[in-house]
PDB file of C-alpha atoms in Angstrom:
ATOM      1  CA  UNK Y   1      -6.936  13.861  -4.363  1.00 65.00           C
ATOM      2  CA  UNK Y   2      -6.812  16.018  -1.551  1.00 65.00           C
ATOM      3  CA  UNK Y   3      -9.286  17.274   1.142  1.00 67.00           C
ATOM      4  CA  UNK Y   4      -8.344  20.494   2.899  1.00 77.00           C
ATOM      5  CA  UNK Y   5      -4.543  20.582   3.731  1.00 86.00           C
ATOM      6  CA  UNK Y   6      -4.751  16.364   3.570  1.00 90.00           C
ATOM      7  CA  UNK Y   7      -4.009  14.715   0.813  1.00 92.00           C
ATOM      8  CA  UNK Y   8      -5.047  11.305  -0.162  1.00 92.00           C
ATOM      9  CA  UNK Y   9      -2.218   9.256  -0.430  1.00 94.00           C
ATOM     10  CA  UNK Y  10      -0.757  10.332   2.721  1.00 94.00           C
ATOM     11  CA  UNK Y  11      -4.209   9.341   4.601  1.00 94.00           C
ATOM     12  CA  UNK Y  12      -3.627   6.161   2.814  1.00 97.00           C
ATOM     13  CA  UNK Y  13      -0.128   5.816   4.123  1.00 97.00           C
ATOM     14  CA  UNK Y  14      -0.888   6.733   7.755  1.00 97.00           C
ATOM     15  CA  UNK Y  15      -3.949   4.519   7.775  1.00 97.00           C
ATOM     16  CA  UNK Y  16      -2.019   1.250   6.593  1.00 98.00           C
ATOM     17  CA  UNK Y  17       1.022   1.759   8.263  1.00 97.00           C
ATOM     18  CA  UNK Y  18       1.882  -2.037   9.841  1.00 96.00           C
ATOM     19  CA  UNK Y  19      -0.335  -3.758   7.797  1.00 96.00           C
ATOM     20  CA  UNK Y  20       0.721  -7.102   5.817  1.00 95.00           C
ATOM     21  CA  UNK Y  21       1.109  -6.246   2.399  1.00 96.00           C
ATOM     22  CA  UNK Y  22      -2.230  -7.525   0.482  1.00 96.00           C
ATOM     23  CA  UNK Y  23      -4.728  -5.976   3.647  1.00 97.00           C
ATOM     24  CA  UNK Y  24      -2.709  -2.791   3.575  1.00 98.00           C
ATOM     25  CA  UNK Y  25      -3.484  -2.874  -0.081  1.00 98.00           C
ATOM     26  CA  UNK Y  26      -7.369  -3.649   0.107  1.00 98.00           C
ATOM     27  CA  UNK Y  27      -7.921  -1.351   2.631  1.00 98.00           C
ATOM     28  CA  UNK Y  28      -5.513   1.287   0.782  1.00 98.00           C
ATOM     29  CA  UNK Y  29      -7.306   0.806  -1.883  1.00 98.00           C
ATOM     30  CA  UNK Y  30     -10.871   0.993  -0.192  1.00 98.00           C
ATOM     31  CA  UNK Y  31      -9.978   4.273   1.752  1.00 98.00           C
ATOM     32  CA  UNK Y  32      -8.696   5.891  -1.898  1.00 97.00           C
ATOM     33  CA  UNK Y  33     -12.033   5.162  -3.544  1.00 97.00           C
ATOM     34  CA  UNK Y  34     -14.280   6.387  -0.721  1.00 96.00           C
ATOM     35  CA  UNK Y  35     -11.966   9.465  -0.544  1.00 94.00           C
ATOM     36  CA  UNK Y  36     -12.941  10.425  -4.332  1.00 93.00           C
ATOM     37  CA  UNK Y  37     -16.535   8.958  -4.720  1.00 95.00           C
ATOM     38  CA  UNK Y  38     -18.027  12.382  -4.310  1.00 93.00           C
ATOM     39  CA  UNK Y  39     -15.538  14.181  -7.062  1.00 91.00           C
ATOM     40  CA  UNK Y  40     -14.836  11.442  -9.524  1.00 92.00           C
ATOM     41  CA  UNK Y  41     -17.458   8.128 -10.291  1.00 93.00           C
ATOM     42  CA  UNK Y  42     -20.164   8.179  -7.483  1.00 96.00           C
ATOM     43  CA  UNK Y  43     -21.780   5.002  -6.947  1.00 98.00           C
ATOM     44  CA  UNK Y  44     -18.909   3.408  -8.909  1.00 98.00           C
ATOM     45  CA  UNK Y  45     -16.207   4.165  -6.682  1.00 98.00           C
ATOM     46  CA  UNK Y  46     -18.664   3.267  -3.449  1.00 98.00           C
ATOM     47  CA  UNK Y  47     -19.203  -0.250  -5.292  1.00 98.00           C
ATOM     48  CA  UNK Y  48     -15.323  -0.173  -5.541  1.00 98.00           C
ATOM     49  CA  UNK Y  49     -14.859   0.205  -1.767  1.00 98.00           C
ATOM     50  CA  UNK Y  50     -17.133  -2.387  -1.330  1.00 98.00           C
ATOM     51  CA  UNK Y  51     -15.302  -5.058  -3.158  1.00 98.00           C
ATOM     52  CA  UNK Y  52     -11.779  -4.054  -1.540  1.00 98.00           C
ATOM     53  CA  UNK Y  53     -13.575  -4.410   1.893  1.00 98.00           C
ATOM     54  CA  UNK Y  54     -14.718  -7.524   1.300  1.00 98.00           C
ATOM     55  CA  UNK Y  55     -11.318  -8.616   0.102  1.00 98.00           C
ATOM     56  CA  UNK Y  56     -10.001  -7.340   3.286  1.00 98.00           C
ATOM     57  CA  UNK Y  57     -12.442  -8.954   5.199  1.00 98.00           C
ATOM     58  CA  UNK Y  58     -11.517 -12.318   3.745  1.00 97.00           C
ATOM     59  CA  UNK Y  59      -8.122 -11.736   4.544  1.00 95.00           C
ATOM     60  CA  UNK Y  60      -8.824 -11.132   7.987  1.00 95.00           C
ATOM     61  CA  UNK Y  61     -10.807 -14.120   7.874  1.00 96.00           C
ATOM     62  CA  UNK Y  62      -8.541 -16.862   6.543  1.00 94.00           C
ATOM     63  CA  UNK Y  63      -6.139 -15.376   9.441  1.00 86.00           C
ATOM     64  CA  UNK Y  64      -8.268 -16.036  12.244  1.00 84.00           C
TER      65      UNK Y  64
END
């Protein structure tokens, strides 16, 4: 997926650059679906984000 000259995975890359490895995935994984949500599944991929968000925030959570 790309927007512009930027493509997706390497937004995804720059955003979770030093994060541990399961938030860099949730919130990898959250930016990828709101990145597509208008070209792909809507709603679906919003609901998506969601989820990985609240993954991440739990995460974040137990750490504190």
């Amino acid at each position: 997926y790309n927007t512009g000259d930027i493509e997706c995975i390497d937004a995804i890359r720059a955003a979770v650059s030093g994060l541990p490895g399961f938030e860099g995935f949730c919130a990898g994984n959250a930016i990828k679906y709101i990145w597509r949500y208008k070209h792909k599944n809507g709603t679906q991929d919003i609901d998506k984000a969601i989820w990985y968000l609240e993954r991440l925030k739990g995460e974040v959570d137990e750490r504190s």
